[in-house]
Short mmCIF file of C-alpha atoms and ligand atoms in Angstrom, two decimals:
data_model
loop_
_atom_site.label_atom_id
_atom_site.label_comp_id
_atom_site.label_asym_id
_atom_site.label_seq_id
_atom_site.Cartn_x
_atom_site.Cartn_y
_atom_site.Cartn_z
CA MET A 15 -0.31 0.29 -0.04
CA ALA A 16 1.69 3.48 -1.01
CA ARG A 17 2.68 5.64 2.21
CA TYR A 18 1.36 9.06 1.14
CA GLU A 19 -2.38 7.66 2.31
CA GLU A 20 -0.98 8.76 6.28
CA ASP A 21 -0.34 12.69 5.06
CA ASN A 22 -2.94 12.68 2.76
CA ALA A 23 -6.30 11.68 4.17
CA ALA A 24 -6.48 14.64 5.78
CA GLY A 25 -5.98 17.44 3.58
CA THR A 26 -6.92 18.88 0.58
CA LEU A 27 -9.52 16.04 0.02
CA ALA A 28 -11.77 16.82 2.98
CA ASP A 29 -12.00 19.73 2.26
CA SER A 30 -12.70 19.38 -1.32
CA GLY A 31 -16.68 17.79 -1.20
CA ASN A 32 -16.40 14.12 -1.48
CA GLU A 33 -15.30 11.55 0.79
CA GLY A 34 -12.10 12.84 2.64
CA ILE A 35 -10.57 9.22 1.45
CA ALA A 36 -7.69 9.30 -0.14
CA PRO A 37 -7.33 7.33 -3.25
CA VAL A 38 -5.38 3.66 -2.53
CA THR A 39 -3.08 1.96 -4.95
CA TYR A 40 -1.99 -1.63 -3.72
CA GLY A 41 1.99 -2.08 -5.72
CA GLU A 42 4.31 0.34 -4.89
CA GLY A 43 5.09 3.95 -4.13
CA ASP A 44 5.63 6.39 -2.19
CA ARG A 45 4.30 9.53 -3.94
CA PRO A 46 0.71 11.25 -3.05
CA PRO A 47 -1.86 11.20 -6.47
CA ARG A 48 -0.92 14.22 -8.83
CA GLY A 49 -3.95 16.25 -9.94
CA ASP A 50 -6.49 18.43 -8.12
CA TYR A 51 -9.24 16.93 -6.32
CA GLY A 52 -10.91 20.00 -4.70
CA ARG A 53 -12.51 20.19 -7.95
CA ALA A 54 -14.36 16.88 -7.81
CA ARG A 55 -17.74 16.46 -7.21
CA ALA A 56 -18.73 13.93 -3.76
CA ASP A 57 -18.43 11.06 -6.35
CA TYR A 58 -15.43 12.24 -7.10
CA THR A 59 -15.88 13.28 -11.10
CA CYS A 60 -15.13 17.03 -12.69
CA GLU A 61 -14.99 18.40 -15.44
CA GLN A 62 -12.74 18.11 -18.45
CA GLN A 63 -12.10 21.73 -18.82
CA TRP A 64 -10.96 20.46 -22.67
CA SER A 65 -10.46 24.68 -23.12
CA ARG A 66 -7.72 24.41 -19.92
CA TYR A 67 -5.22 22.27 -22.25
CA SER A 68 -2.42 23.76 -23.26
CA GLU A 69 -1.18 23.28 -27.87
CA ALA A 70 1.80 21.65 -25.46
CA ASP A 71 -1.40 18.91 -24.31
CA HIS A 72 -2.65 18.54 -27.29
CA ASP A 73 0.86 17.79 -29.19
CA THR A 74 1.77 15.23 -26.61
CA TYR A 75 -1.56 13.10 -27.14
CA ARG A 76 -1.19 14.16 -30.66
CA ARG A 77 2.65 12.10 -30.77
CA LEU A 78 0.96 9.28 -27.80
CA HIS A 79 -1.47 8.37 -30.48
CA ALA A 80 0.77 8.04 -34.12
CA ARG A 81 3.31 6.01 -31.89
CA GLN A 82 1.28 3.51 -30.84
CA LEU A 83 -1.55 3.15 -33.29
CA THR A 84 1.88 2.26 -35.58
CA GLN A 85 1.83 -0.56 -33.44
CA LEU A 86 -1.35 -2.51 -33.39
CA PRO A 87 -1.39 -4.72 -35.80
CA GLY A 88 -0.14 -8.65 -35.05
CA LYS A 89 -0.31 -6.91 -31.35
CA ALA A 90 -3.67 -5.68 -29.80
CA CYS A 91 -6.48 -7.90 -30.16
CA ASP A 92 -8.94 -6.97 -32.91
CA GLU A 93 -12.04 -5.21 -30.81
CA PHE A 94 -9.45 -3.23 -29.53
CA ILE A 95 -7.94 -2.47 -33.07
CA ALA A 96 -11.63 -2.03 -34.40
CA ALA A 97 -12.69 0.32 -31.70
CA VAL A 98 -9.72 2.78 -31.90
CA ASP A 99 -10.70 5.03 -34.03
CA ARG A 100 -14.20 5.73 -32.38
CA LEU A 101 -12.10 7.85 -29.72
CA GLY A 102 -12.59 9.92 -32.51
CA PRO A 103 -9.87 12.30 -34.33
CA ALA A 104 -6.27 12.25 -33.42
CA GLU A 105 -5.26 15.80 -33.46
CA SER A 106 -5.74 16.75 -30.37
CA ILE A 107 -7.78 15.43 -27.08
CA PRO A 108 -10.97 14.08 -27.36
CA ARG A 109 -13.48 15.70 -25.98
CA PHE A 110 -14.65 13.35 -22.96
CA GLU A 111 -18.74 14.42 -23.92
CA GLU A 112 -18.08 13.35 -27.93
CA VAL A 113 -16.56 9.78 -26.82
CA SER A 114 -19.53 9.36 -24.05
CA ARG A 115 -21.55 9.70 -26.96
CA ARG A 116 -20.55 7.30 -29.47
CA LEU A 117 -20.40 4.88 -26.66
CA GLU A 118 -23.96 4.89 -24.68
CA ARG A 119 -25.27 4.56 -28.40
CA ARG A 120 -23.38 0.86 -28.32
CA THR A 121 -23.00 -0.32 -25.24
CA GLY A 122 -24.67 1.88 -22.52
CA TRP A 123 -21.61 3.14 -20.98
CA ARG A 124 -19.67 7.10 -20.13
CA ILE A 125 -16.66 8.22 -19.40
CA VAL A 126 -16.32 10.52 -17.09
CA ALA A 127 -13.65 12.29 -15.53
CA VAL A 128 -11.64 12.68 -12.66
CA PRO A 129 -8.80 14.28 -11.37
CA GLY A 130 -6.30 11.00 -11.34
CA LEU A 131 -6.61 8.53 -9.98
CA ILE A 132 -9.36 8.08 -7.22
CA PRO A 133 -10.70 5.62 -3.95
CA GLU A 134 -11.73 2.28 -4.89
CA LEU A 135 -15.16 2.49 -3.37
CA ALA A 136 -15.94 5.21 -5.60
CA PHE A 137 -14.63 3.28 -9.08
CA PHE A 138 -16.67 0.54 -7.62
CA ARG A 139 -19.67 3.00 -8.03
CA LEU A 140 -18.55 4.34 -11.45
CA LEU A 141 -18.33 0.59 -12.99
CA ALA A 142 -20.94 -0.42 -11.49
CA ALA A 143 -23.42 1.97 -13.42
CA ARG A 144 -21.96 1.71 -16.84
CA ARG A 145 -19.18 5.21 -15.80
CA PHE A 146 -15.20 4.51 -16.93
CA PRO A 147 -13.59 7.42 -14.55
CA VAL A 148 -10.98 9.12 -17.25
CA THR A 149 -8.37 11.21 -15.08
CA ASP A 150 -8.60 14.52 -18.05
CA TRP A 151 -4.23 15.74 -17.12
CA ILE A 152 -2.33 14.43 -19.69
CA ARG A 153 1.45 14.34 -18.79
CA ARG A 154 4.30 16.13 -19.81
CA PRO A 155 6.63 15.60 -22.13
CA GLU A 156 9.60 14.82 -20.49
CA GLU A 157 7.16 11.87 -19.37
CA PHE A 158 6.56 10.60 -22.23
CA ASP A 159 7.84 7.54 -22.09
CA TYR A 160 7.01 6.07 -19.12
CA VAL A 161 4.30 7.88 -16.13
CA VAL A 162 3.32 6.00 -13.32
CA GLU A 163 0.27 7.50 -12.78
CA PRO A 164 -2.54 6.74 -15.40
CA ASP A 165 -3.24 10.02 -17.59
CA VAL A 166 -5.09 10.84 -20.15
CA PHE A 167 -3.77 8.92 -22.43
CA HIS A 168 -3.68 5.62 -20.56
CA ASP A 169 -6.91 5.45 -19.65
CA LEU A 170 -9.14 7.02 -22.60
CA PHE A 171 -6.42 5.08 -25.22
CA GLY A 172 -5.79 1.96 -23.33
CA HIS A 173 -9.45 1.06 -21.91
CA VAL A 174 -11.99 3.48 -23.41
CA PRO A 175 -12.01 0.81 -26.51
CA LEU A 176 -12.50 -2.73 -25.19
CA LEU A 177 -15.49 -0.75 -23.35
CA PHE A 178 -17.58 -0.33 -27.39
CA ASP A 179 -17.59 -4.28 -27.67
CA PRO A 180 -20.67 -5.66 -25.65
CA VAL A 181 -18.96 -8.97 -24.16
CA PHE A 182 -15.59 -6.71 -22.53
CA ALA A 183 -18.54 -4.30 -21.00
CA ASP A 184 -20.27 -5.95 -19.61
CA TYR A 185 -17.64 -7.70 -17.76
CA MET A 186 -16.80 -3.99 -16.92
CA GLN A 187 -19.74 -3.24 -15.01
CA ALA A 188 -19.55 -6.86 -13.18
CA TYR A 189 -16.41 -6.50 -12.00
CA GLY A 190 -17.20 -2.72 -10.28
CA ALA A 191 -20.20 -4.72 -8.66
CA GLY A 192 -18.36 -7.92 -7.58
CA GLY A 193 -16.14 -4.23 -6.24
CA LEU A 194 -18.18 -3.14 -4.34
CA LYS A 195 -19.40 -6.82 -2.57
CA ALA A 196 -15.20 -7.32 -1.91
CA ALA A 197 -15.93 -3.97 -0.29
CA ARG A 198 -18.16 -5.92 2.50
CA LEU A 199 -16.24 -8.75 2.60
CA GLY A 200 -12.74 -6.85 2.88
CA GLU A 201 -11.03 -8.50 0.06
CA CYS A 202 -10.40 -5.32 -2.31
CA GLU A 203 -6.83 -6.18 -2.67
CA LEU A 204 -7.42 -9.24 -4.07
CA LEU A 205 -9.87 -8.44 -6.40
CA ALA A 206 -7.90 -5.62 -7.51
CA ARG A 207 -5.43 -8.10 -7.96
CA LEU A 208 -8.07 -9.11 -11.07
CA TYR A 209 -8.13 -6.08 -12.04
CA TRP A 210 -4.71 -6.31 -12.55
CA PHE A 211 -4.19 -9.38 -14.57
CA THR A 212 -7.27 -8.72 -17.13
CA VAL A 213 -7.98 -4.91 -17.64
CA GLU A 214 -4.94 -3.93 -16.72
CA PHE A 215 -2.71 -6.83 -18.66
CA GLY A 216 -4.44 -8.99 -19.99
CA LEU A 217 -2.98 -11.12 -22.67
CA LEU A 218 -5.99 -12.95 -25.47
CA ASN A 219 -4.23 -16.01 -27.32
CA THR A 220 -6.49 -15.84 -30.89
CA ALA A 221 -6.47 -18.59 -33.92
CA ALA A 222 -3.76 -15.58 -35.48
CA GLY A 223 -1.79 -15.22 -31.85
CA LEU A 224 -1.28 -13.82 -28.83
CA ARG A 225 -2.70 -10.18 -28.86
CA ALA A 226 -3.21 -7.67 -25.81
CA TYR A 227 -6.73 -6.83 -24.65
CA GLY A 228 -4.68 -4.95 -21.27
CA ALA A 229 -4.90 -1.33 -20.82
CA GLY A 230 -1.59 -1.21 -19.42
CA ILE A 231 0.09 -3.01 -21.92
CA LEU A 232 -1.54 -1.42 -24.58
CA SER A 233 -0.89 1.73 -24.37
CA SER A 234 2.60 1.34 -23.34
CA ALA A 235 5.23 1.56 -26.78
CA GLY A 236 7.87 -0.92 -24.83
CA GLU A 237 5.51 -3.25 -21.86
CA LEU A 238 3.31 -4.08 -26.17
CA PRO A 239 6.33 -5.94 -27.63
CA HIS A 240 7.63 -7.20 -24.01
CA ALA A 241 4.28 -8.99 -23.29
CA LEU A 242 4.03 -10.41 -26.18
CA GLU A 243 7.00 -10.96 -27.25
CA SER A 244 9.87 -11.50 -24.55
CA PRO A 245 11.84 -14.63 -23.57
CA GLN A 246 11.85 -13.13 -20.53
CA ALA A 247 8.23 -12.50 -19.70
CA ARG A 248 6.16 -15.96 -18.83
CA ARG A 249 2.78 -16.36 -19.29
CA LEU A 250 0.06 -18.42 -17.69
CA ARG A 251 -2.86 -19.99 -18.00
CA LEU A 252 -6.06 -17.55 -17.01
CA ASP A 253 -6.13 -19.00 -13.33
CA LEU A 254 -7.91 -16.85 -10.96
CA PRO A 255 -6.68 -18.13 -7.52
CA ARG A 256 -3.18 -17.73 -9.16
CA MET A 257 -3.66 -14.49 -9.40
CA MET A 258 -5.32 -13.19 -6.47
CA ARG A 259 -2.34 -14.84 -5.06
CA SER A 260 0.07 -13.09 -6.74
CA ARG A 261 1.04 -9.71 -6.19
CA TYR A 262 2.84 -6.98 -8.84
CA ARG A 263 4.81 -4.71 -9.29
CA ILE A 264 3.43 -0.95 -11.00
CA ASP A 265 6.89 0.24 -12.07
CA THR A 266 8.69 -1.98 -14.67
CA PHE A 267 7.00 -4.40 -17.18
CA GLN A 268 5.47 -6.86 -15.57
CA PRO A 269 7.61 -10.01 -16.05
CA THR A 270 4.42 -12.53 -15.95
CA TYR A 271 1.26 -12.20 -17.85
CA PHE A 272 -1.89 -14.02 -18.17
CA VAL A 273 -3.61 -15.32 -20.98
CA ILE A 274 -7.60 -15.66 -21.54
CA ASP A 275 -9.43 -17.19 -24.68
CA SER A 276 -11.87 -15.47 -24.91
CA PHE A 277 -14.04 -12.12 -23.33
CA ALA A 278 -16.41 -14.67 -22.97
CA GLU A 279 -14.30 -16.94 -20.50
CA LEU A 280 -12.79 -14.07 -18.35
CA PHE A 281 -16.66 -13.26 -18.10
CA ASP A 282 -17.35 -16.74 -17.41
CA ALA A 283 -14.75 -17.44 -14.39
CA THR A 284 -15.88 -14.14 -13.13
CA ALA A 285 -19.89 -15.22 -12.99
CA PRO A 286 -19.59 -17.19 -9.78
CA ASP A 287 -19.93 -16.32 -5.99
CA PHE A 288 -16.98 -15.01 -4.86
CA ALA A 289 -17.28 -15.33 -1.16
CA ALA A 290 -15.62 -19.27 -0.95
CA LEU A 291 -12.86 -17.89 -3.78
CA TYR A 292 -11.58 -15.07 -1.41
CA ALA A 293 -11.88 -17.84 1.92
CA ARG A 294 -9.93 -19.86 -0.36
CA VAL A 295 -7.11 -17.77 -1.57
CA ARG A 296 -7.07 -16.73 2.55
CA ARG A 297 -6.03 -20.05 3.50
CA SER A 298 -3.92 -20.73 0.87
CA ILE A 299 -1.90 -17.29 1.48
CA GLU A 300 -2.25 -18.38 5.24
CA THR A 301 -0.38 -21.51 4.49
CA ASP A 302 1.53 -21.50 1.65
CA GLY A 303 2.27 -17.07 1.48
CA GLU A 304 1.58 -14.63 -1.18
CA ILE A 305 3.65 -15.33 -4.66
CA GLU A 306 6.33 -12.51 -5.41
CA ALA A 307 5.61 -10.64 -8.14
CA GLY A 308 7.47 -13.14 -10.92
CA ASP A 309 7.99 -15.47 -8.69
CA THR A 310 6.74 -19.51 -10.72
CA VAL A 311 4.84 -22.10 -8.17
CA VAL A 312 4.15 -25.78 -9.81
CA GLU A 313 1.04 -25.44 -10.56
CA ASP A 314 1.59 -22.43 -12.75
CA GLN A 315 0.77 -23.53 -16.87
CA PRO A 316 2.60 -22.08 -19.54
CA VAL A 317 0.42 -20.93 -22.54
CA VAL A 318 2.23 -22.22 -24.99
CA VAL A 319 1.57 -20.83 -28.43
CA ALA A 320 0.51 -21.66 -31.98
N1 LIG B 24 -18.90 -12.81 -9.51
C1 LIG B 24 -18.04 -12.61 -8.50
C2 LIG B 24 -18.22 -12.28 -6.66
O1 LIG B 24 -19.07 -12.75 -6.59
C3 LIG B 24 -18.28 -10.31 -9.00
C4 LIG B 24 -17.01 -10.42 -10.62
C5 LIG B 24 -17.86 -10.20 -11.27
C6 LIG B 24 -15.56 -9.75 -9.95
C7 LIG B 24 -16.70 -10.17 -12.52
C8 LIG B 24 -14.80 -9.61 -10.96
C9 LIG B 24 -15.62 -9.61 -12.17
O2 LIG B 24 -17.23 -11.61 -6.76
FE1 FE B 25 -5.88 1.49 -16.63
#
C-alpha cells in the first residue's frame, strides 16, 4: 500500500466535498497522487475543462497516439483495433462528452472525468453504473515514455476502446458490482489483483496468435512488444486463485501475464460468487504465502503459443 495515504487523508481531500478518503494503490509507490482533488464532486468526478489544455498537451496526445497506433497490428486484439478510431480525431485530446455519446449508443457506457486515481469504493460505484473514470490531465513532455500514474492517454486510449465491445463492457460492470461486494467482505486487495492481471495486463490467445487486451500494455510503447514477444516474460493460463495470491509491481514491465481465450471465458470464469474463492485464497496465503511478482509455483501452466 502506498505510503502517501497517511499524509494525504486529512488535507485537500477532506476539504473538497467528496468523501475525504485518499486514493489507494496496492502496488509499491511513495508519492501522493497527482491531480487537483479540490475540483472533484462527491463521487470524485469533475469537469474535463477541455479549453484549459495547452497546445503542448494536445501535441503530447497526438504524438503518443501516433506512436502507439503503428504498433497495434499483430499485437492488439481485433476488438481493440476495431474500436480505437471511435475515440475520434487523433489530432487533439478528445472531448469526453463526444466519446461518451458514441459509446453510450453502442454499449450504454459513458466516460466521466476524474482528477486522477480515485478511492476504490468510488471507482467500483462508477463501474457498476457503467461510468468509466478517465483522468483528464496529460503527462508532461519529459514523461513521454513513462508516467507512473494513469493520465488521459492511458485511461482513454488504453481502456475506452474495449468498452465498445459488448462482452467486455458487461465484464467491466460486473467487476464494479463485484468490487462493492468485495468491499463489504474486506477483500478489495484480492479483487484488485484480478483487475491488474486482466483489465490492465491481460493477453488474449487467438487463432492468429497472442494479442494484448490489457490497457497497461496497449498504452505503453515498450510493454506491448515485451508482453507479447519477450522471452523474459512468463505467460500463464487464466487462473483466478493464482492471480489473487500474486503481488505485482507498478513500476516495471510485468514479469508475468495471464492469458484468456475470449472475453466470454473471462466473463464466465468470474461469474460465480467470489465469497468462497476469497476464503480459499486467504487460506492458501496463510499456508503457502503470497506469490511475489515474477515468482513461479509448481501448479503454473505456461501458455504454449501456436
Ligand atoms: N462474481 C464476482 C463475485 O461474486 C463478481 C465479479 C464479476 C468480480 C466479474 C469480478 C469480475 O464477487
Ligand atoms: Fe488503467
